[in-house]
Short mmCIF file of C-alpha atoms in Angstrom, two decimals:
data_model
loop_
_atom_site.label_atom_id
_atom_site.label_comp_id
_atom_site.label_asym_id
_atom_site.label_seq_id
_atom_site.Cartn_x
_atom_site.Cartn_y
_atom_site.Cartn_z
CA MET A 26 -5.55 6.58 -0.96
CA ALA A 27 -4.27 10.05 -1.56
CA PHE A 28 -6.03 12.32 0.91
CA ARG A 29 -5.84 12.35 4.69
CA PHE A 30 -9.01 10.74 5.99
CA GLY A 31 -11.05 13.68 7.26
CA ARG A 32 -10.95 15.51 3.98
CA ALA A 33 -11.11 12.29 1.98
CA LEU A 34 -14.63 11.50 3.15
CA ALA A 35 -15.89 14.90 2.08
CA VAL A 36 -14.38 14.50 -1.38
CA ILE A 37 -15.59 10.91 -1.76
CA GLY A 38 -19.07 11.93 -0.72
CA ALA A 39 -19.19 14.72 -3.26
CA VAL A 40 -17.78 12.66 -6.10
CA LEU A 41 -19.38 9.28 -5.53
CA ALA A 42 -22.43 9.86 -3.30
CA LEU A 43 -21.59 6.94 -1.02
CA ALA A 44 -24.40 4.48 -0.41
CA ALA A 45 -25.03 3.28 3.14
CA SER A 46 -25.89 -0.26 2.01
CA PRO A 47 -24.21 -0.93 -1.34
CA VAL A 48 -25.52 -3.80 -3.46
CA HIS A 49 -22.84 -5.61 -5.43
CA ALA A 50 -23.16 -7.35 -8.79
CA SER A 51 -22.47 -11.05 -8.30
CA ASP A 52 -21.65 -11.92 -11.90
CA GLY A 53 -20.07 -10.33 -14.93
CA VAL A 54 -16.45 -10.85 -13.81
CA LYS A 55 -14.09 -10.83 -16.76
CA THR A 56 -10.72 -12.58 -16.70
CA SER A 57 -7.98 -13.50 -19.11
CA PRO A 58 -7.93 -17.26 -19.94
CA ASN A 59 -4.95 -17.82 -17.63
CA VAL A 60 -6.53 -16.30 -14.50
CA LYS A 61 -9.11 -17.98 -12.27
CA ARG A 62 -10.70 -16.86 -9.01
CA VAL A 63 -10.44 -19.80 -6.60
CA ALA A 64 -11.93 -18.20 -3.47
CA SER A 65 -13.78 -15.14 -2.26
CA VAL A 66 -14.36 -14.24 1.39
CA PRO A 67 -17.05 -11.54 1.74
CA GLN A 68 -16.92 -8.69 4.22
CA GLN A 69 -18.57 -9.72 7.46
CA ALA A 70 -19.57 -8.01 10.67
CA PRO A 71 -18.18 -5.87 12.16
CA PHE A 72 -16.57 -4.87 8.85
CA ASP A 73 -19.71 -4.83 6.71
CA GLY A 74 -20.95 -1.30 7.32
CA PRO A 75 -20.40 1.97 5.47
CA GLU A 76 -16.80 3.21 5.46
CA ALA A 77 -15.48 -0.20 6.61
CA TYR A 78 -13.08 -0.13 3.70
CA GLY A 79 -10.64 -3.00 3.14
CA SER A 80 -7.08 -1.72 2.76
CA ASP A 81 -3.62 -3.30 2.62
CA LEU A 82 -2.39 -6.88 3.06
CA ALA A 83 0.57 -8.57 4.76
CA PHE A 84 1.54 -12.25 4.99
CA GLN A 85 3.49 -14.50 7.29
CA GLY A 86 3.67 -18.29 7.24
CA ASN A 87 0.19 -19.70 6.69
CA TYR A 88 -1.58 -16.46 7.55
CA ALA A 89 -2.77 -13.38 5.68
CA TYR A 90 -3.56 -10.11 7.43
CA GLN A 91 -5.98 -7.60 5.89
CA GLY A 92 -6.24 -4.03 7.08
CA ASN A 93 -9.60 -2.30 7.25
CA PHE A 94 -10.59 1.24 8.21
CA HIS A 95 -12.36 -0.39 11.19
CA GLY A 96 -9.55 -2.77 12.24
CA PHE A 97 -7.97 -5.89 10.72
CA THR A 98 -8.69 -9.53 9.88
CA VAL A 99 -6.47 -12.59 10.30
CA TYR A 100 -6.97 -15.41 7.75
CA ASP A 101 -5.66 -18.96 7.76
CA ILE A 102 -4.55 -19.56 4.14
CA ARG A 103 -3.11 -23.07 4.46
CA ASN A 104 -5.61 -23.95 1.76
CA PRO A 105 -5.73 -20.86 -0.48
CA ALA A 106 -8.97 -22.11 -2.06
CA LYS A 107 -10.62 -22.12 1.36
CA PRO A 108 -9.35 -19.18 3.46
CA LYS A 109 -10.66 -19.23 7.02
CA VAL A 110 -11.23 -16.21 9.21
CA VAL A 111 -9.24 -16.71 12.41
CA SER A 112 -10.11 -13.39 14.02
CA ARG A 113 -11.40 -9.90 13.33
CA VAL A 114 -10.09 -7.11 15.52
CA THR A 115 -12.10 -3.90 15.79
CA CYS A 116 -9.80 -0.90 16.09
CA PRO A 117 -10.95 2.06 13.95
CA GLY A 118 -8.47 4.30 12.19
CA ALA A 119 -7.81 5.21 8.57
CA GLN A 120 -6.20 3.55 6.73
CA ASN A 121 -4.94 0.85 9.04
CA ASP A 122 -2.08 0.20 6.63
CA ILE A 123 -0.61 -3.08 7.91
CA SER A 124 2.66 -5.00 8.29
CA VAL A 125 3.83 -7.97 10.35
CA THR A 126 7.06 -9.42 11.69
CA GLY A 127 7.45 -12.27 14.17
CA ASP A 128 4.72 -11.88 16.77
CA LEU A 129 4.15 -8.20 16.02
CA LEU A 130 1.60 -6.45 13.82
CA PHE A 131 1.68 -2.73 13.02
CA LEU A 132 -1.19 -0.46 11.96
CA SER A 133 -1.00 3.08 10.57
CA VAL A 134 -3.60 5.62 11.67
CA ASP A 135 -3.88 8.80 9.62
CA GLU A 136 -6.83 10.58 11.16
CA PRO A 137 -7.06 12.44 14.47
CA MET A 138 -8.69 10.20 17.10
CA ARG A 139 -9.93 11.29 20.51
CA ASP A 140 -7.31 8.99 22.06
CA ASP A 141 -5.14 6.01 21.13
CA SER A 142 -7.55 3.27 22.28
CA CYS A 143 -9.44 0.92 19.97
CA ARG A 144 -12.76 2.14 21.37
CA THR A 145 -12.32 5.76 20.45
CA GLY A 146 -13.94 7.83 17.74
CA HIS A 147 -12.86 10.58 15.38
CA GLY A 148 -11.30 13.56 17.10
CA SER A 149 -10.81 17.12 15.96
CA GLU A 150 -7.92 17.98 13.65
CA THR A 151 -7.51 21.20 15.58
CA SER A 152 -7.32 19.54 18.99
CA LYS A 153 -3.92 19.45 20.72
CA THR A 154 -4.89 16.21 22.46
CA ALA A 155 -5.95 14.27 19.35
CA TRP A 156 -3.95 11.11 18.60
CA GLU A 157 -2.76 9.56 15.33
CA GLY A 158 0.25 7.40 14.51
CA ILE A 159 1.20 3.71 14.90
CA ARG A 160 -0.49 0.95 16.90
CA ILE A 161 1.33 -2.28 17.76
CA PHE A 162 -0.34 -5.64 18.40
CA ASP A 163 1.00 -8.92 19.77
CA ILE A 164 -0.22 -11.63 17.37
CA SER A 165 1.40 -14.65 19.04
CA ASN A 166 -2.19 -15.86 19.55
CA LYS A 167 -3.78 -15.37 16.14
CA SER A 168 -7.27 -15.87 17.48
CA ARG A 169 -6.80 -13.15 20.12
CA PRO A 170 -4.39 -10.41 19.04
CA LYS A 171 -3.47 -8.08 21.88
CA TYR A 172 -2.99 -4.31 21.58
CA ILE A 173 0.26 -3.46 23.39
CA LYS A 174 1.59 -0.06 22.34
CA SER A 175 0.91 3.19 20.49
CA ILE A 176 3.31 5.81 19.17
CA LYS A 177 2.10 9.27 18.17
CA THR A 178 3.69 10.70 15.02
CA ALA A 179 3.56 14.13 13.40
CA CYS A 180 0.72 14.32 10.84
CA GLY A 181 -0.21 10.73 11.72
CA SER A 182 0.83 7.69 9.69
CA HIS A 183 -0.71 7.33 6.25
CA THR A 184 1.55 4.40 5.45
CA HIS A 185 4.59 2.81 7.05
CA THR A 186 7.45 0.64 5.87
CA LEU A 187 9.04 -2.11 7.94
CA VAL A 188 12.86 -1.89 7.78
CA PRO A 189 14.99 -4.56 9.53
CA ASP A 190 18.11 -3.42 11.34
CA LYS A 191 21.44 -5.03 10.50
CA LYS A 192 21.76 -7.03 13.73
CA GLY A 193 18.30 -8.61 13.84
CA LYS A 194 17.52 -7.05 17.21
CA SER A 195 15.11 -4.31 16.10
CA VAL A 196 12.97 -3.19 13.23
CA TYR A 197 12.39 0.35 12.10
CA LEU A 198 9.16 1.81 10.79
CA TYR A 199 9.52 4.55 8.21
CA VAL A 200 6.32 6.52 8.74
CA SER A 201 4.99 8.47 5.77
CA SER A 202 2.55 11.32 6.34
CA TYR A 203 1.71 14.58 4.62
CA ASP A 204 -0.81 17.35 3.94
CA PRO A 205 0.08 19.75 6.78
CA GLY A 206 -1.97 22.81 7.69
CA ALA A 207 -1.37 25.86 9.85
CA ARG A 208 -4.53 25.11 11.87
CA TYR A 209 -3.45 21.55 12.79
CA PRO A 210 -1.46 21.54 16.08
CA GLY A 211 0.21 18.21 15.32
CA CYS A 212 0.76 18.78 11.60
CA LYS A 213 1.99 22.28 10.86
CA PRO A 214 3.95 23.16 7.72
CA PRO A 215 6.61 22.72 6.64
CA HIS A 216 6.40 18.93 6.80
CA ASP A 217 9.00 17.67 4.34
CA ARG A 218 10.09 14.76 6.45
CA ILE A 219 9.31 11.25 7.67
CA SER A 220 9.21 9.87 11.21
CA ILE A 221 11.36 6.84 12.06
CA ILE A 222 10.26 4.53 14.88
CA LYS A 223 12.64 1.97 16.38
CA VAL A 224 10.98 -1.19 17.73
CA PRO A 225 13.18 -3.47 19.92
CA LEU A 226 11.95 -6.98 19.07
CA LYS A 227 12.42 -8.30 22.61
CA LYS A 228 10.71 -5.28 24.15
CA PRO A 229 8.28 -3.78 21.60
CA THR A 230 6.59 -1.68 24.28
CA ALA A 231 9.80 0.41 24.28
CA ALA A 232 9.17 1.47 20.67
CA LYS A 233 9.67 5.20 20.09
CA VAL A 234 10.40 7.83 17.45
CA VAL A 235 14.19 8.05 17.11
CA SER A 236 14.54 10.52 14.23
CA ARG A 237 12.58 12.78 11.88
CA PRO A 238 14.84 13.31 8.87
CA VAL A 239 14.00 16.10 6.43
CA LEU A 240 13.92 14.67 2.91
CA PHE A 241 13.11 17.88 1.05
CA PRO A 242 14.98 20.82 2.58
CA ASP A 243 14.00 22.95 -0.44
CA GLY A 244 10.33 21.98 -0.16
CA GLY A 245 10.28 19.53 -3.07
CA ASN A 246 7.96 19.81 -6.07
CA GLU A 247 5.28 22.32 -5.13
CA THR A 248 4.74 24.26 -8.36
CA GLN A 249 3.78 21.68 -11.01
CA SER A 250 0.35 22.75 -12.21
CA ASN A 251 -1.38 19.35 -12.30
CA LEU A 252 -0.27 18.03 -8.91
CA LEU A 253 -2.99 16.63 -6.69
CA VAL A 254 -0.99 17.56 -3.58
CA PRO A 255 2.39 19.34 -3.51
CA THR A 256 5.31 17.48 -1.98
CA SER A 257 5.14 17.53 1.82
CA GLY A 258 6.80 14.33 2.98
CA CYS A 259 6.09 10.99 1.27
CA HIS A 260 3.07 8.84 0.55
CA ASP A 261 4.88 5.52 0.51
CA ILE A 262 8.42 4.16 0.76
CA THR A 263 9.71 0.78 -0.41
CA VAL A 264 13.05 -0.54 0.84
CA PHE A 265 15.53 -3.08 -0.54
CA PRO A 266 17.51 -3.80 2.66
CA LYS A 267 20.18 -5.97 1.03
CA LYS A 268 21.25 -3.04 -1.15
CA ASP A 269 20.67 -0.36 1.55
CA LEU A 270 18.33 1.23 -0.97
CA ALA A 271 14.88 2.79 -0.77
CA ALA A 272 12.50 4.31 -3.29
CA GLY A 273 10.03 6.95 -2.17
CA ALA A 274 6.81 8.04 -3.84
CA CYS A 275 6.39 11.55 -2.49
CA MET A 276 3.37 13.32 -4.00
CA GLY A 277 5.25 15.45 -6.51
CA ASP A 278 8.59 13.64 -6.48
CA GLY A 279 10.05 10.20 -6.98
CA ILE A 280 13.24 9.61 -4.99
CA LEU A 281 15.97 7.10 -4.21
CA MET A 282 17.52 6.97 -0.75
CA ASP A 283 20.63 5.49 0.82
CA ILE A 284 19.44 3.71 4.00
CA SER A 285 22.79 2.26 5.09
CA ASP A 286 22.28 4.28 8.29
CA ARG A 287 18.72 3.19 9.07
CA GLU A 288 18.03 6.19 11.30
CA ARG A 289 19.45 8.72 8.85
CA PRO A 290 18.32 7.94 5.30
CA LYS A 291 19.67 10.27 2.65
CA VAL A 292 18.00 11.24 -0.61
CA THR A 293 20.45 10.50 -3.44
CA THR A 294 18.35 11.43 -6.47
CA ARG A 295 14.99 12.99 -7.33
CA VAL A 296 12.79 13.03 -10.41
CA THR A 297 9.52 14.69 -11.39
CA ASP A 298 7.11 13.87 -14.22
CA GLU A 299 4.68 16.27 -15.88
CA ASN A 300 2.26 13.36 -16.44
CA PHE A 301 2.17 12.37 -12.77
CA ALA A 302 -0.38 13.96 -10.46
CA PHE A 303 0.42 11.98 -7.30
CA TRP A 304 3.47 9.74 -6.81
CA HIS A 305 1.83 6.98 -4.78
CA SER A 306 3.97 3.84 -4.40
CA ALA A 307 7.12 2.10 -5.63
CA THR A 308 8.19 -1.46 -6.47
CA PHE A 309 11.74 -2.64 -7.21
CA ASN A 310 12.50 -5.48 -9.56
CA ASN A 311 14.28 -8.54 -8.18
CA THR A 312 17.79 -7.22 -8.80
CA GLY A 313 17.09 -3.74 -7.50
CA ASP A 314 18.08 -1.97 -10.73
CA LYS A 315 14.56 -0.91 -11.75
CA VAL A 316 11.69 0.85 -10.00
CA VAL A 317 8.02 0.98 -10.95
CA PHE A 318 6.32 4.11 -9.58
CA THR A 319 2.53 4.49 -9.58
CA ASP A 320 0.53 7.65 -10.21
CA GLU A 321 -2.69 7.78 -8.18
CA LEU A 322 -4.38 10.30 -10.44
CA GLY A 323 -7.64 11.48 -8.89
CA GLY A 324 -6.67 10.25 -5.43
CA GLY A 325 -8.15 6.81 -6.03
CA ILE A 326 -11.73 8.08 -6.02
CA ALA A 327 -12.07 9.14 -9.65
CA ALA A 328 -12.76 7.23 -12.87
CA THR A 329 -9.45 7.71 -14.69
CA CYS A 330 -9.51 4.56 -16.87
CA THR A 331 -12.16 5.89 -19.25
CA LYS A 332 -11.63 6.90 -22.86
CA GLY A 333 -11.11 10.48 -21.73
CA PHE A 334 -7.72 9.76 -20.12
CA ASN A 335 -4.64 8.99 -22.15
CA PRO A 336 -2.43 5.99 -21.24
CA GLU A 337 0.24 8.17 -19.68
CA ARG A 338 -2.10 9.46 -16.95
CA GLY A 339 -2.96 7.43 -13.85
CA ALA A 340 -0.38 4.90 -14.97
CA ASP A 341 2.81 3.18 -13.88
CA ALA A 342 6.18 4.61 -14.86
CA VAL A 343 9.08 2.21 -15.34
CA TYR A 344 12.53 3.55 -14.41
CA ASP A 345 15.93 1.95 -14.79
CA ILE A 346 18.52 2.80 -12.13
CA GLU A 347 21.71 3.76 -13.95
CA GLY A 348 24.69 5.18 -12.09
CA GLY A 349 22.45 5.92 -9.14
CA GLU A 350 20.05 7.95 -11.27
CA LEU A 351 16.45 7.21 -12.25
CA VAL A 352 16.06 6.95 -16.02
CA HIS A 353 12.49 6.89 -17.35
CA ARG A 354 11.79 4.13 -19.88
CA SER A 355 8.03 3.77 -20.33
CA TYR A 356 4.48 3.99 -18.98
CA PHE A 357 2.06 1.14 -18.43
CA LYS A 358 -1.70 1.35 -17.98
CA ILE A 359 -4.39 -1.30 -18.29
CA SER A 360 -5.95 -1.22 -21.73
CA ARG A 361 -9.48 -2.23 -20.68
CA VAL A 362 -11.66 0.87 -20.76
CA GLN A 363 -13.68 1.23 -17.56
CA THR A 364 -16.97 3.03 -17.10
CA SER A 365 -17.41 6.49 -15.61
CA ALA A 366 -18.95 4.75 -12.56
CA GLU A 367 -15.71 2.94 -11.69
CA ASN A 368 -12.93 4.51 -9.63
CA CYS A 369 -9.81 3.20 -11.35
CA VAL A 370 -6.11 4.05 -11.23
CA ALA A 371 -2.72 2.38 -10.62
CA HIS A 372 -2.41 1.16 -7.03
CA ASN A 373 -0.55 -1.40 -4.86
CA GLY A 374 1.20 -4.49 -6.21
CA SER A 375 4.17 -6.83 -5.79
CA LEU A 376 6.66 -8.85 -7.78
CA ILE A 377 6.04 -12.42 -8.88
CA PRO A 378 9.24 -14.48 -8.31
CA VAL A 379 10.13 -15.37 -11.90
CA LYS A 380 13.79 -16.14 -12.58
CA GLY A 381 15.37 -13.73 -15.03
CA LYS A 382 12.18 -11.74 -15.61
CA ASP A 383 10.44 -8.71 -14.14
CA ILE A 384 6.76 -9.53 -13.68
CA MET A 385 4.39 -8.07 -11.12
CA VAL A 386 0.75 -8.18 -10.08
CA GLN A 387 -1.05 -4.95 -9.34
CA ALA A 388 -4.36 -3.58 -8.06
CA TRP A 389 -6.31 -1.02 -10.08
CA TYR A 390 -9.31 -0.40 -7.78
CA GLN A 391 -12.42 -1.11 -9.91
CA GLY A 392 -10.10 -1.73 -12.84
CA GLY A 393 -9.43 -5.03 -11.06
CA VAL A 394 -6.12 -6.89 -10.93
CA SER A 395 -3.45 -6.89 -13.63
CA VAL A 396 -0.39 -9.10 -14.14
CA TRP A 397 2.22 -7.47 -16.35
CA ASP A 398 5.77 -7.99 -17.58
CA PHE A 399 8.32 -5.14 -17.58
CA THR A 400 11.41 -7.23 -18.33
CA ASP A 401 11.84 -4.98 -21.36
CA SER A 402 11.65 -1.66 -19.54
CA ALA A 403 10.69 0.16 -22.72
CA LYS A 404 7.91 -2.24 -23.72
CA PRO A 405 5.86 -3.46 -20.75
CA VAL A 406 3.01 -5.83 -21.60
CA GLU A 407 0.02 -7.24 -19.70
CA ILE A 408 -0.15 -11.04 -19.49
CA GLY A 409 -3.25 -11.59 -17.33
CA TYR A 410 -6.14 -9.81 -15.61
CA PHE A 411 -9.19 -10.07 -13.33
CA ASP A 412 -11.83 -7.41 -13.91
CA PRO A 413 -15.04 -7.39 -11.81
CA PRO A 414 -18.14 -5.47 -12.93
CA PRO A 415 -18.95 -1.98 -11.62
CA LEU A 416 -20.43 -1.74 -8.15
CA LYS A 417 -24.16 -1.11 -8.01
CA PRO A 418 -25.01 1.51 -6.88
CA ILE A 419 -21.95 3.65 -7.59
CA ASP A 420 -19.47 3.39 -4.73
CA LEU A 421 -15.81 3.54 -3.81
CA GLY A 422 -14.48 0.03 -4.33
CA GLY A 423 -12.31 -2.44 -6.15
CA SER A 424 -8.90 -3.93 -5.45
CA TRP A 425 -6.83 -1.84 -3.04
CA SER A 426 -3.87 -4.24 -3.00
CA ALA A 427 -3.03 -7.30 -5.05
CA TYR A 428 0.00 -9.35 -3.99
CA TYR A 429 1.53 -12.66 -5.03
CA TYR A 430 2.27 -15.04 -2.16
CA ASN A 431 3.26 -18.70 -2.45
CA GLY A 432 1.54 -19.58 -5.69
CA HIS A 433 -1.58 -17.40 -5.48
CA ILE A 434 -2.65 -13.79 -5.87
CA TYR A 435 -4.52 -12.22 -2.96
CA SER A 436 -6.63 -9.14 -3.62
CA SER A 437 -8.00 -6.89 -0.87
CA ASP A 438 -11.30 -5.56 -2.17
CA ILE A 439 -12.37 -2.31 -0.55
CA GLN A 440 -16.03 -3.31 -0.32
CA LYS A 441 -16.26 -7.05 -0.94
CA GLY A 442 -13.55 -8.66 1.22
CA LEU A 443 -10.76 -10.96 0.04
CA ASP A 444 -10.35 -12.56 -3.39
CA VAL A 445 -7.87 -15.35 -4.12
CA LEU A 446 -6.74 -15.79 -7.72
CA ARG A 447 -4.54 -18.29 -9.50
CA ILE A 448 -2.64 -17.53 -12.69
CA SER A 449 -1.45 -20.43 -14.84
CA ASP A 450 1.00 -19.23 -17.44
CA LYS A 451 4.21 -20.75 -18.79
CA ARG A 452 5.83 -17.30 -18.68
CA LEU A 453 5.82 -17.54 -14.88
CA GLY A 454 8.03 -20.62 -14.95
CA SER A 455 8.48 -22.19 -11.52
CA ALA A 456 7.24 -19.14 -9.56
CA ALA A 457 4.57 -21.23 -7.84
CA LYS A 458 7.31 -23.39 -6.28
CA VAL A 459 8.98 -20.43 -4.57
CA ARG A 460 8.09 -20.44 -0.87
CA MET A 461 8.13 -17.14 1.00
CA LYS A 462 8.18 -17.04 4.79
CA ALA A 463 6.58 -13.60 4.84
CA LEU A 464 5.57 -10.69 2.64
CA ASN A 465 5.33 -7.02 3.51
CA ALA A 466 5.20 -5.58 0.01
CA GLN A 467 7.11 -2.40 0.93
CA THR A 468 10.01 -4.49 2.28
CA GLN A 469 11.60 -6.24 -0.68
CA TYR A 470 14.04 -9.12 -0.63
CA ALA A 471 15.70 -10.80 -3.60
CA TYR A 472 14.14 -14.18 -4.34
#
């Protein structure tokens, strides 16, 4: 989601008139013939109230982890058709962007809280004592995760990216945050940087910020007329550790970085796009020579998949990496026209492990879930979809993240919970036989 949380609620309220007790349509789901929903786990207490929005997903072994603005949920997915809730942990903080490694789980908090505890409430953005940043949990006992550490970061943590070190002794978190203001003690401009946290795996309580590299010494793209937010740091970063490569979606800019020195990443190339309002996220292909960037036009809260928006707005942009430069090849946007009551725009997705092809699954909020092929960078094509009906009454909702993991697609629905889909298509080859040990979508490994 594009805006920092405090201001986001005001905008959402004005645009969508949030309902305290939304009623959801139970039928009317449309799918392509090759896609089937095999399971749906509804939101449950304590995550069934207003503003208990489902957010990102992470996977490890037989477990899925779903972030929520009120905490996170652990699912047992040994049988994808019958996911079981193992635990729900209440720990409020937008957006609770989530990742896991070993026995550790990380949550991003991008709103000022009164303190760093899980029992706190919203604090004041102008308070010097307010806290926002990263929380770390020990998940060795999945039924009783334990909160063990917090790290405060400048401007909070809207998203974070897990980056393994080269010796296997630590992981780094690249913390993305933005939207500074002169009146915010912990988030004053300029803020053209990221925060990097080092987490020793044997002693995670020693985690700390080790560097704050400036990515945009010239301020980045701040003058393009249609930008939602001018460049001030990054919204999301995806890394390809094997190639020491990262792609950053940074509000007004798309970038590539050399991360061979994990604590000192260097921007190697930058691009802008007059059709992009908000560079939101990035996905590499399996060989690391393409990047798909998403444009979160309208900040995720607007209906941008109606007839009034052309296919180059609120879309994906496919770039080839040639000689270290980003070369634009095409745009891709779902072709199903959505109603003016449905917030819809390109959002989070991941690759499907198909040998010799570039195919990914992607969330589109109330536009649903799309599976599309960009093997031909200039001619991307959709090959499957899942499209639920509009929420009733009008509300912020739909698929926040849709990721492929060990034969199934898992979709985190903002309002409804967790959907599990299966796609059966000969174009996916033997993808269902590929077994992943873990998936943090912003940390990509070659299959």
